[in-house]
Amino acid sequence: MAKLVPPHGGKGLTTCLLEGAELEAEKKKAEGLKKVEVSPRVKGDLIMIGIGGFSPLTGFMTKADWKGVVDSCLLADGTFWPVPVCLDVTKEDAADINVGDEIALYDPEGDEIMATMQITEKFEMTDADKTYECEKVFMGEGTPTAEEFWKIAKEDHPGVQMVMGQKEVNLAGPVKVLSEGEYPTKYAGIYHRPAESRKIFENAGWSEVAALQLRNPMHRSHEYLCKIAVEVCDGVYIHSLVGNLKPGDIPAEVRVKCIDSLVKNYFVEENVVQGGYPLDMRYAGPREGLLHAVFRQNYGCSKMIIGRDHSGVGDFYGMFEAQTIFDKIPTPAEEGKALVCTPLKIDWTFYCYKCDGMASLRTCPHTKEDRVLLSGTMLRKMLSEGGELPDHFGRDEVVAILRDYYEGLTEKVEIKTHKAATGD
Ligand SMILES: [Zn+2]
């Protein structure tokens, strides 16, 4: 029988989401615990830990984990892991929390307790620590020196702003997750737990599954990437971010509608599955590409589609840095500790008039003038300004959905483009 790729870490899916009587008992207990407010990023991380999306993690990282991950993409036990997953709290909150205590993690937005946590370690995150993390995790080929990086990072890099804005103390320890927030109801049918996506793939008889990461509306280039993957795998999992984005990004429900319409009109429906995941973007470019591969492996995908400037922001990363990083990561020998999901690296794709179809830099010999350069950022910019789109930029059905959305907006948002979006 066909077999899916095993979850990362060699321990199966490590879920910490409670259900039934156990959940009710833990909820009751949580009411009596000290409550600590969590950020939207931590909320997403908690849900991923809860449903096994972050297997083998079962809680927030220790100082040794943090250091190992930041320095060399390895947890303290030698398992591959590309970005820190830490819980930050204020000095005031930390003052009366001690190792051995249990606390409740409270989401102010949803007004509910998301999880309980057993504290195993408490460590300070100084500005120097945060600066170090930013330089190791976010500095790419676009800003190869710390000086160039910091000149623009504080203003223009949302990931850096998030890390530098973290509170002063980190708490480590295992969690018991009590809620998946609004995701199961708001995105019913789209939001999957890894065990669910695995079941869907198994029922379809798939073993080689490629994941397409989406945070922008699906345009012609995404469709092309997806179709290349369909040709060489058993199926494709179109996996959209339904967590928080930055201002100006298009809400998940609109993006989901676009994907539905594309799949219905332009795909063999049996060969694709659409899903959503609850994380926020970290804008960590290459490192985030690795994280995407780690959790897609947990969702049952053996391949991760990595195109141009994957998870990039501004001009911080090299166009194909998120592809080449896969060739440089540590590959621990111990069973399960190395990343198994491999990248499906695809060059810059576009519509070419002379080729009379979609092509990439590897297949099309023509010039820039013959090509319609497609980027989600450009698409959003042109739509938000109400302009006409060039032919072949997007599928009519998708453009119509996006036009509707932009016409309904009361406040126009300015969308910044960068070098990549202009094709220079
Ligand atoms: Zn061409």
Short mmCIF file of C-alpha atoms and ligand atoms in Angstrom, two decimals:
data_model
loop_
_atom_site.label_atom_id
_atom_site.label_comp_id
_atom_site.label_asym_id
_atom_site.label_seq_id
_atom_site.Cartn_x
_atom_site.Cartn_y
_atom_site.Cartn_z
CA MET A 1 0.00 0.00 0.00
CA ALA A 2 1.14 3.53 -0.73
CA LYS A 3 2.64 5.28 2.24
CA LEU A 4 2.86 8.94 3.13
CA VAL A 5 6.03 10.55 4.42
CA PRO A 6 6.35 10.13 8.23
CA PRO A 7 5.86 13.14 10.51
CA HIS A 8 9.02 15.11 11.35
CA GLY A 9 11.06 14.11 14.41
CA GLY A 10 10.52 10.35 14.40
CA LYS A 11 7.85 10.35 17.12
CA GLY A 12 4.73 10.32 14.95
CA LEU A 13 2.28 13.24 15.19
CA THR A 14 2.87 14.70 18.66
CA THR A 15 -0.52 16.25 19.40
CA CYS A 16 -1.30 18.13 22.63
CA LEU A 17 -4.88 19.15 21.92
CA LEU A 18 -7.19 17.86 24.62
CA GLU A 19 -10.68 16.54 23.93
CA GLY A 20 -13.74 15.27 25.78
CA ALA A 21 -13.65 14.84 29.56
CA GLU A 22 -9.92 15.57 29.72
CA LEU A 23 -10.53 18.92 28.01
CA GLU A 24 -13.37 19.85 30.37
CA ALA A 25 -11.27 19.00 33.43
CA GLU A 26 -8.26 20.98 32.17
CA LYS A 27 -10.46 23.99 31.32
CA LYS A 28 -11.80 23.99 34.85
CA LYS A 29 -8.30 23.78 36.29
CA ALA A 30 -7.10 26.57 33.97
CA GLU A 31 -9.62 29.00 35.48
CA GLY A 32 -7.69 28.87 38.75
CA LEU A 33 -4.23 29.38 37.21
CA LYS A 34 -2.31 32.58 36.64
CA LYS A 35 -3.31 33.95 33.22
CA VAL A 36 -0.74 35.26 30.77
CA GLU A 37 -1.80 37.03 27.58
CA VAL A 38 -0.38 35.71 24.32
CA SER A 39 0.34 37.45 21.02
CA PRO A 40 -1.35 36.41 17.75
CA ARG A 41 1.90 34.72 16.70
CA VAL A 42 2.02 32.63 19.87
CA LYS A 43 -1.63 31.73 19.42
CA GLY A 44 -0.89 30.33 15.96
CA ASP A 45 2.14 28.45 17.28
CA LEU A 46 0.04 27.00 20.11
CA ILE A 47 -2.58 25.66 17.72
CA MET A 48 0.10 24.15 15.50
CA ILE A 49 1.71 22.49 18.52
CA GLY A 50 -1.72 21.29 19.63
CA ILE A 51 -2.72 19.62 16.37
CA GLY A 52 0.70 18.10 15.65
CA GLY A 53 1.56 20.55 12.87
CA PHE A 54 4.79 21.34 14.71
CA SER A 55 5.69 17.72 15.56
CA PRO A 56 7.90 16.84 17.38
CA LEU A 57 7.47 20.07 19.43
CA THR A 58 5.15 19.67 22.42
CA GLY A 59 5.73 23.09 23.94
CA PHE A 60 7.81 26.25 23.83
CA MET A 61 11.57 26.19 23.39
CA THR A 62 14.22 26.28 26.09
CA LYS A 63 17.22 28.59 25.89
CA ALA A 64 19.33 25.71 24.55
CA ASP A 65 16.71 24.96 21.88
CA TRP A 66 16.51 28.65 20.96
CA LYS A 67 20.28 28.95 20.67
CA GLY A 68 20.65 25.72 18.67
CA VAL A 69 17.86 26.69 16.28
CA VAL A 70 19.13 30.24 15.78
CA ASP A 71 22.76 29.13 15.33
CA SER A 72 22.43 25.99 13.27
CA CYS A 73 18.78 24.96 12.78
CA LEU A 74 19.00 22.21 15.41
CA LEU A 75 17.03 21.67 18.63
CA ALA A 76 19.04 20.79 21.74
CA ASP A 77 18.33 17.08 21.09
CA GLY A 78 19.75 17.34 17.57
CA THR A 79 16.47 17.44 15.63
CA PHE A 80 16.33 19.77 12.64
CA TRP A 81 14.24 22.91 13.27
CA PRO A 82 14.62 26.22 11.39
CA VAL A 83 12.99 29.04 13.42
CA PRO A 84 12.49 29.74 17.15
CA VAL A 85 9.09 28.89 18.64
CA CYS A 86 9.15 30.76 21.94
CA LEU A 87 6.70 32.15 24.46
CA ASP A 88 7.45 35.73 25.49
CA VAL A 89 6.02 37.35 28.62
CA THR A 90 6.52 40.68 30.39
CA LYS A 91 8.99 41.08 33.25
CA GLU A 92 6.05 41.81 35.54
CA ASP A 93 4.25 38.58 34.57
CA ALA A 94 7.48 36.61 34.85
CA ALA A 95 8.24 37.95 38.34
CA ASP A 96 5.75 35.65 40.05
CA ILE A 97 6.08 32.65 37.73
CA ASN A 98 8.58 30.01 38.80
CA VAL A 99 9.91 26.80 37.35
CA GLY A 100 7.42 24.05 38.24
CA ASP A 101 4.41 26.39 38.10
CA GLU A 102 1.48 25.86 35.81
CA ILE A 103 -0.01 28.82 33.97
CA ALA A 104 -2.91 29.49 31.62
CA LEU A 105 -2.27 31.09 28.21
CA TYR A 106 -5.02 33.54 27.38
CA ASP A 107 -5.91 34.94 23.94
CA PRO A 108 -7.35 38.44 24.44
CA GLU A 109 -8.70 38.61 20.87
CA GLY A 110 -10.82 35.50 21.15
CA ASP A 111 -11.33 36.03 24.91
CA GLU A 112 -10.48 32.45 25.81
CA ILE A 113 -7.82 30.35 27.45
CA MET A 114 -5.90 28.65 24.66
CA ALA A 115 -3.71 26.34 26.70
CA THR A 116 -2.14 25.43 30.00
CA MET A 117 1.62 25.20 30.35
CA GLN A 118 4.05 23.60 32.77
CA ILE A 119 7.06 25.89 33.26
CA THR A 120 10.40 24.09 32.96
CA GLU A 121 12.63 27.10 32.34
CA LYS A 122 12.52 30.88 32.48
CA PHE A 123 15.11 32.93 30.61
CA GLU A 124 15.68 36.55 29.77
CA MET A 125 15.64 37.81 26.19
CA THR A 126 17.83 40.88 26.12
CA ASP A 127 17.93 43.31 23.21
CA ALA A 128 21.28 41.74 22.33
CA ASP A 129 19.61 38.28 22.16
CA LYS A 130 16.84 39.61 19.95
CA THR A 131 19.32 41.41 17.70
CA TYR A 132 21.32 38.21 17.40
CA GLU A 133 18.21 36.21 16.51
CA CYS A 134 17.21 38.74 13.83
CA GLU A 135 20.64 38.70 12.21
CA LYS A 136 20.82 34.90 12.17
CA VAL A 137 17.23 34.27 11.07
CA PHE A 138 16.31 37.22 8.86
CA MET A 139 19.55 38.43 7.27
CA GLY A 140 19.81 37.22 3.68
CA GLU A 141 21.60 37.89 0.41
CA GLY A 142 19.67 41.13 -0.07
CA THR A 143 21.39 42.69 2.95
CA PRO A 144 24.57 40.67 3.45
CA THR A 145 26.11 42.86 6.16
CA ALA A 146 24.60 43.70 9.54
CA GLU A 147 25.02 47.39 8.77
CA GLU A 148 22.99 47.21 5.55
CA PHE A 149 20.44 44.99 7.24
CA TRP A 150 19.77 47.22 10.23
CA LYS A 151 19.63 50.35 8.07
CA ILE A 152 16.28 49.13 6.71
CA ALA A 153 15.18 46.18 8.85
CA LYS A 154 13.74 48.12 11.79
CA GLU A 155 11.43 50.11 9.50
CA ASP A 156 10.68 47.65 6.72
CA HIS A 157 10.91 44.10 8.01
CA PRO A 158 7.74 42.92 9.80
CA GLY A 159 9.52 39.79 11.08
CA VAL A 160 12.27 41.86 12.67
CA GLN A 161 9.71 44.20 14.19
CA MET A 162 7.94 41.18 15.66
CA VAL A 163 11.10 39.75 17.26
CA MET A 164 12.40 43.11 18.53
CA GLY A 165 8.93 43.84 19.95
CA GLN A 166 8.87 40.60 21.96
CA LYS A 167 8.56 40.89 25.72
CA GLU A 168 11.57 40.59 28.04
CA VAL A 169 11.31 37.02 29.32
CA ASN A 170 10.75 33.66 27.61
CA LEU A 171 9.06 30.71 29.29
CA ALA A 172 9.74 27.16 28.19
CA GLY A 173 7.79 23.99 28.78
CA PRO A 174 5.15 21.58 27.52
CA VAL A 175 1.61 22.73 26.79
CA LYS A 176 -1.86 21.26 26.80
CA VAL A 177 -3.90 23.00 24.13
CA LEU A 178 -7.57 23.65 24.92
CA SER A 179 -8.79 25.41 21.81
CA GLU A 180 -8.15 25.88 18.10
CA GLY A 181 -9.66 29.39 18.26
CA GLU A 182 -11.99 30.44 15.49
CA TYR A 183 -10.35 28.30 12.80
CA PRO A 184 -12.49 25.13 12.81
CA THR A 185 -15.73 27.11 12.51
CA LYS A 186 -14.57 30.11 10.44
CA TYR A 187 -12.74 27.89 7.94
CA ALA A 188 -14.84 24.73 8.13
CA GLY A 189 -13.81 22.29 5.42
CA ILE A 190 -10.57 24.22 4.75
CA TYR A 191 -8.87 24.15 8.14
CA HIS A 192 -7.32 20.70 8.59
CA ARG A 193 -5.41 19.04 11.36
CA PRO A 194 -2.42 17.06 10.03
CA ALA A 195 -4.20 13.80 10.91
CA GLU A 196 -7.11 14.92 8.70
CA SER A 197 -5.05 15.90 5.66
CA ARG A 198 -3.15 12.60 5.98
CA LYS A 199 -6.46 10.73 6.00
CA ILE A 200 -7.62 12.60 2.87
CA PHE A 201 -4.37 11.78 1.03
CA GLU A 202 -4.47 8.14 2.14
CA ASN A 203 -8.06 7.77 1.01
CA ALA A 204 -7.04 9.17 -2.37
CA GLY A 205 -4.28 6.53 -2.53
CA TRP A 206 -1.53 9.16 -2.66
CA SER A 207 2.01 8.75 -1.36
CA GLU A 208 3.94 11.54 -3.07
CA VAL A 209 2.16 14.80 -2.24
CA ALA A 210 3.45 18.29 -3.03
CA ALA A 211 2.44 21.30 -0.96
CA LEU A 212 1.84 24.72 -2.46
CA GLN A 213 2.20 27.51 0.09
CA LEU A 214 -0.13 30.45 -0.52
CA ARG A 215 -0.62 33.77 1.20
CA ASN A 216 -1.61 35.85 -1.84
CA PRO A 217 -4.54 35.19 -4.17
CA MET A 218 -3.71 32.29 -6.47
CA HIS A 219 -2.66 33.71 -9.81
CA ARG A 220 -1.39 32.21 -13.07
CA SER A 221 2.10 31.52 -11.77
CA HIS A 222 0.76 29.60 -8.76
CA GLU A 223 -1.54 27.66 -11.05
CA TYR A 224 1.42 26.76 -13.24
CA LEU A 225 3.61 25.72 -10.27
CA CYS A 226 0.75 23.58 -9.04
CA LYS A 227 0.29 21.92 -12.42
CA ILE A 228 3.98 21.11 -12.71
CA ALA A 229 3.68 19.39 -9.32
CA VAL A 230 0.53 17.52 -10.35
CA GLU A 231 2.49 16.08 -13.30
CA VAL A 232 5.22 14.60 -11.10
CA CYS A 233 3.40 13.75 -7.83
CA ASP A 234 0.24 11.85 -6.90
CA GLY A 235 -1.47 15.04 -5.84
CA VAL A 236 -1.05 18.61 -4.66
CA TYR A 237 -2.11 20.16 -1.37
CA ILE A 238 -2.90 23.85 -1.88
CA HIS A 239 -2.24 25.02 1.66
CA SER A 240 -3.13 28.64 2.45
CA LEU A 241 -2.21 30.73 5.40
CA VAL A 242 -5.39 31.64 7.22
CA GLY A 243 -3.58 33.29 10.16
CA ASN A 244 -2.67 36.97 10.34
CA LEU A 245 -1.05 38.87 7.48
CA LYS A 246 0.24 42.38 7.12
CA PRO A 247 -2.03 45.35 6.27
CA GLY A 248 -2.94 45.41 2.59
CA ASP A 249 -2.97 41.62 2.26
CA ILE A 250 -6.18 39.98 1.06
CA PRO A 251 -8.29 38.18 3.69
CA ALA A 252 -8.28 34.39 3.71
CA GLU A 253 -11.96 33.98 2.86
CA VAL A 254 -11.46 35.89 -0.42
CA ARG A 255 -8.36 33.87 -1.25
CA VAL A 256 -10.16 30.61 -0.51
CA LYS A 257 -12.91 31.63 -2.96
CA CYS A 258 -10.29 32.32 -5.64
CA ILE A 259 -8.73 28.88 -5.16
CA ASP A 260 -12.14 27.18 -5.28
CA SER A 261 -12.88 28.86 -8.56
CA LEU A 262 -9.49 28.03 -10.06
CA VAL A 263 -9.67 24.39 -9.01
CA LYS A 264 -13.20 24.04 -10.34
CA ASN A 265 -12.45 25.64 -13.69
CA TYR A 266 -8.84 24.78 -14.45
CA PHE A 267 -7.84 21.60 -12.58
CA VAL A 268 -8.73 17.92 -12.51
CA GLU A 269 -10.36 18.22 -9.11
CA GLU A 270 -9.35 14.74 -7.91
CA ASN A 271 -5.69 15.73 -8.09
CA VAL A 272 -5.78 18.70 -5.72
CA VAL A 273 -6.89 19.27 -2.14
CA GLN A 274 -7.31 22.71 -0.61
CA GLY A 275 -6.44 23.32 3.04
CA GLY A 276 -5.65 26.15 5.45
CA TYR A 277 -3.29 26.50 8.40
CA PRO A 278 -3.48 28.88 11.38
CA LEU A 279 0.01 30.42 11.50
CA ASP A 280 1.09 34.01 11.08
CA MET A 281 3.76 34.90 8.56
CA ARG A 282 7.22 35.38 10.05
CA TYR A 283 8.64 36.81 6.79
CA ALA A 284 11.80 34.80 7.38
CA GLY A 285 12.30 34.01 3.68
CA PRO A 286 14.67 31.01 3.37
CA ARG A 287 14.29 29.92 7.02
CA GLU A 288 10.52 30.17 6.70
CA GLY A 289 10.66 28.06 3.53
CA LEU A 290 12.28 25.40 5.71
CA LEU A 291 9.58 25.75 8.37
CA HIS A 292 6.98 25.38 5.64
CA ALA A 293 8.60 22.12 4.59
CA VAL A 294 8.75 20.87 8.21
CA PHE A 295 5.07 21.36 8.90
CA ARG A 296 4.00 20.22 5.43
CA GLN A 297 5.83 16.97 6.17
CA ASN A 298 3.63 16.70 9.26
CA TYR A 299 0.56 17.31 7.10
CA GLY A 300 1.68 14.39 4.91
CA CYS A 301 3.51 16.14 2.07
CA SER A 302 6.80 14.78 0.74
CA LYS A 303 7.52 17.78 -1.48
CA MET A 304 7.35 21.51 -0.87
CA ILE A 305 7.01 23.76 -3.90
CA ILE A 306 9.55 26.57 -3.59
CA GLY A 307 9.37 29.24 -6.26
CA ARG A 308 10.85 32.70 -6.51
CA ASP A 309 11.33 34.72 -3.28
CA HIS A 310 9.43 32.26 -1.11
CA SER A 311 8.13 34.00 2.07
CA GLY A 312 10.23 37.02 1.25
CA VAL A 313 9.57 40.60 2.16
CA GLY A 314 10.96 43.70 0.45
CA ASP A 315 14.39 42.98 -1.01
CA PHE A 316 15.87 41.25 2.03
CA TYR A 317 16.44 37.86 0.41
CA GLY A 318 17.95 36.57 -2.80
CA MET A 319 15.34 35.46 -5.35
CA PHE A 320 16.27 31.78 -4.99
CA GLU A 321 17.79 31.77 -1.53
CA ALA A 322 14.81 29.82 -0.17
CA GLN A 323 15.71 27.05 -2.66
CA THR A 324 19.46 26.89 -2.11
CA ILE A 325 19.14 26.85 1.69
CA PHE A 326 17.77 23.28 1.43
CA ASP A 327 21.19 22.18 0.14
CA LYS A 328 22.98 23.65 3.17
CA ILE A 329 20.91 22.47 6.13
CA PRO A 330 22.23 19.98 8.68
CA THR A 331 21.08 16.38 8.10
CA PRO A 332 21.18 14.63 11.49
CA ALA A 333 21.84 10.91 11.05
CA GLU A 334 19.59 9.74 13.88
CA GLU A 335 16.23 8.28 12.78
CA GLY A 336 13.60 10.95 12.12
CA LYS A 337 15.71 13.96 13.09
CA ALA A 338 16.47 15.19 9.57
CA LEU A 339 13.98 16.96 7.32
CA VAL A 340 12.52 14.44 4.87
CA CYS A 341 10.25 16.73 2.85
CA THR A 342 12.27 17.96 -0.13
CA PRO A 343 11.88 21.15 -2.14
CA LEU A 344 10.39 21.14 -5.62
CA LYS A 345 12.48 24.03 -6.90
CA ILE A 346 10.91 25.94 -9.75
CA ASP A 347 12.39 28.91 -11.56
CA TRP A 348 10.67 32.23 -12.20
CA THR A 349 7.45 31.58 -14.12
CA PHE A 350 5.40 33.88 -16.37
CA TYR A 351 3.16 34.02 -19.41
CA CYS A 352 5.13 34.41 -22.66
CA TYR A 353 3.47 35.64 -25.86
CA LYS A 354 6.08 34.00 -28.08
CA CYS A 355 5.90 30.66 -26.24
CA ASP A 356 2.12 31.18 -26.32
CA GLY A 357 1.71 29.89 -22.77
CA MET A 358 3.15 29.72 -19.28
CA ALA A 359 6.90 29.24 -19.16
CA SER A 360 9.89 29.70 -16.88
CA LEU A 361 13.39 31.05 -17.21
CA ARG A 362 14.49 27.46 -17.75
CA THR A 363 12.15 26.89 -20.70
CA CYS A 364 11.60 30.24 -22.39
CA PRO A 365 14.37 31.71 -24.61
CA HIS A 366 12.59 35.02 -25.25
CA THR A 367 13.03 38.50 -23.86
CA LYS A 368 11.46 40.45 -21.04
CA GLU A 369 9.29 42.31 -23.56
CA ASP A 370 7.63 39.06 -24.65
CA ARG A 371 6.60 38.12 -21.11
CA VAL A 372 3.82 39.12 -18.77
CA LEU A 373 5.51 39.13 -15.38
CA LEU A 374 3.05 37.88 -12.83
CA SER A 375 3.30 38.67 -9.18
CA GLY A 376 0.73 38.61 -6.47
CA THR A 377 1.98 41.96 -5.21
CA MET A 378 1.56 43.58 -8.64
CA LEU A 379 -1.88 42.02 -9.03
CA ARG A 380 -3.00 43.47 -5.69
CA LYS A 381 -1.50 46.84 -6.50
CA MET A 382 -3.23 47.11 -9.87
CA LEU A 383 -6.56 45.93 -8.52
CA SER A 384 -6.45 48.23 -5.51
CA GLU A 385 -5.82 51.15 -7.86
CA GLY A 386 -8.75 50.01 -10.02
CA GLY A 387 -6.63 49.76 -13.18
CA GLU A 388 -7.03 47.42 -16.15
CA LEU A 389 -4.94 44.27 -15.97
CA PRO A 390 -2.75 43.10 -18.84
CA ASP A 391 -3.96 39.96 -20.68
CA HIS A 392 -2.98 36.65 -19.08
CA PHE A 393 -2.28 38.27 -15.72
CA GLY A 394 -4.98 36.37 -13.89
CA ARG A 395 -7.85 34.05 -14.77
CA ASP A 396 -11.07 35.99 -15.43
CA GLU A 397 -12.96 34.12 -12.68
CA VAL A 398 -10.32 35.00 -10.09
CA VAL A 399 -9.97 38.61 -11.20
CA ALA A 400 -13.75 39.04 -10.91
CA ILE A 401 -13.70 37.83 -7.28
CA LEU A 402 -10.83 40.17 -6.45
CA ARG A 403 -12.44 43.15 -8.19
CA ASP A 404 -15.56 42.59 -6.10
CA TYR A 405 -13.47 42.56 -2.96
CA TYR A 406 -11.59 45.77 -3.80
CA GLU A 407 -14.77 47.58 -4.85
CA GLY A 408 -16.23 46.73 -1.43
CA LEU A 409 -13.28 48.24 0.44
CA THR A 410 -14.03 51.58 2.02
CA GLU A 411 -10.43 52.43 2.70
CA LYS A 412 -7.85 52.07 -0.03
CA VAL A 413 -4.59 50.50 1.04
CA GLU A 414 -1.24 51.39 -0.37
CA ILE A 415 0.70 48.39 -1.57
CA LYS A 416 4.46 48.56 -1.67
CA THR A 417 6.18 46.77 -4.52
CA HIS A 418 9.81 45.83 -4.57
CA LYS A 419 12.43 44.85 -7.10
CA ALA A 420 11.05 41.36 -7.54
CA ALA A 421 7.61 42.62 -8.43
CA THR A 422 8.80 44.90 -11.20
CA GLY A 423 10.86 42.22 -12.88
CA ASP A 424 14.10 44.16 -12.72
ZN ZN B 1 8.94 32.49 -24.37
#
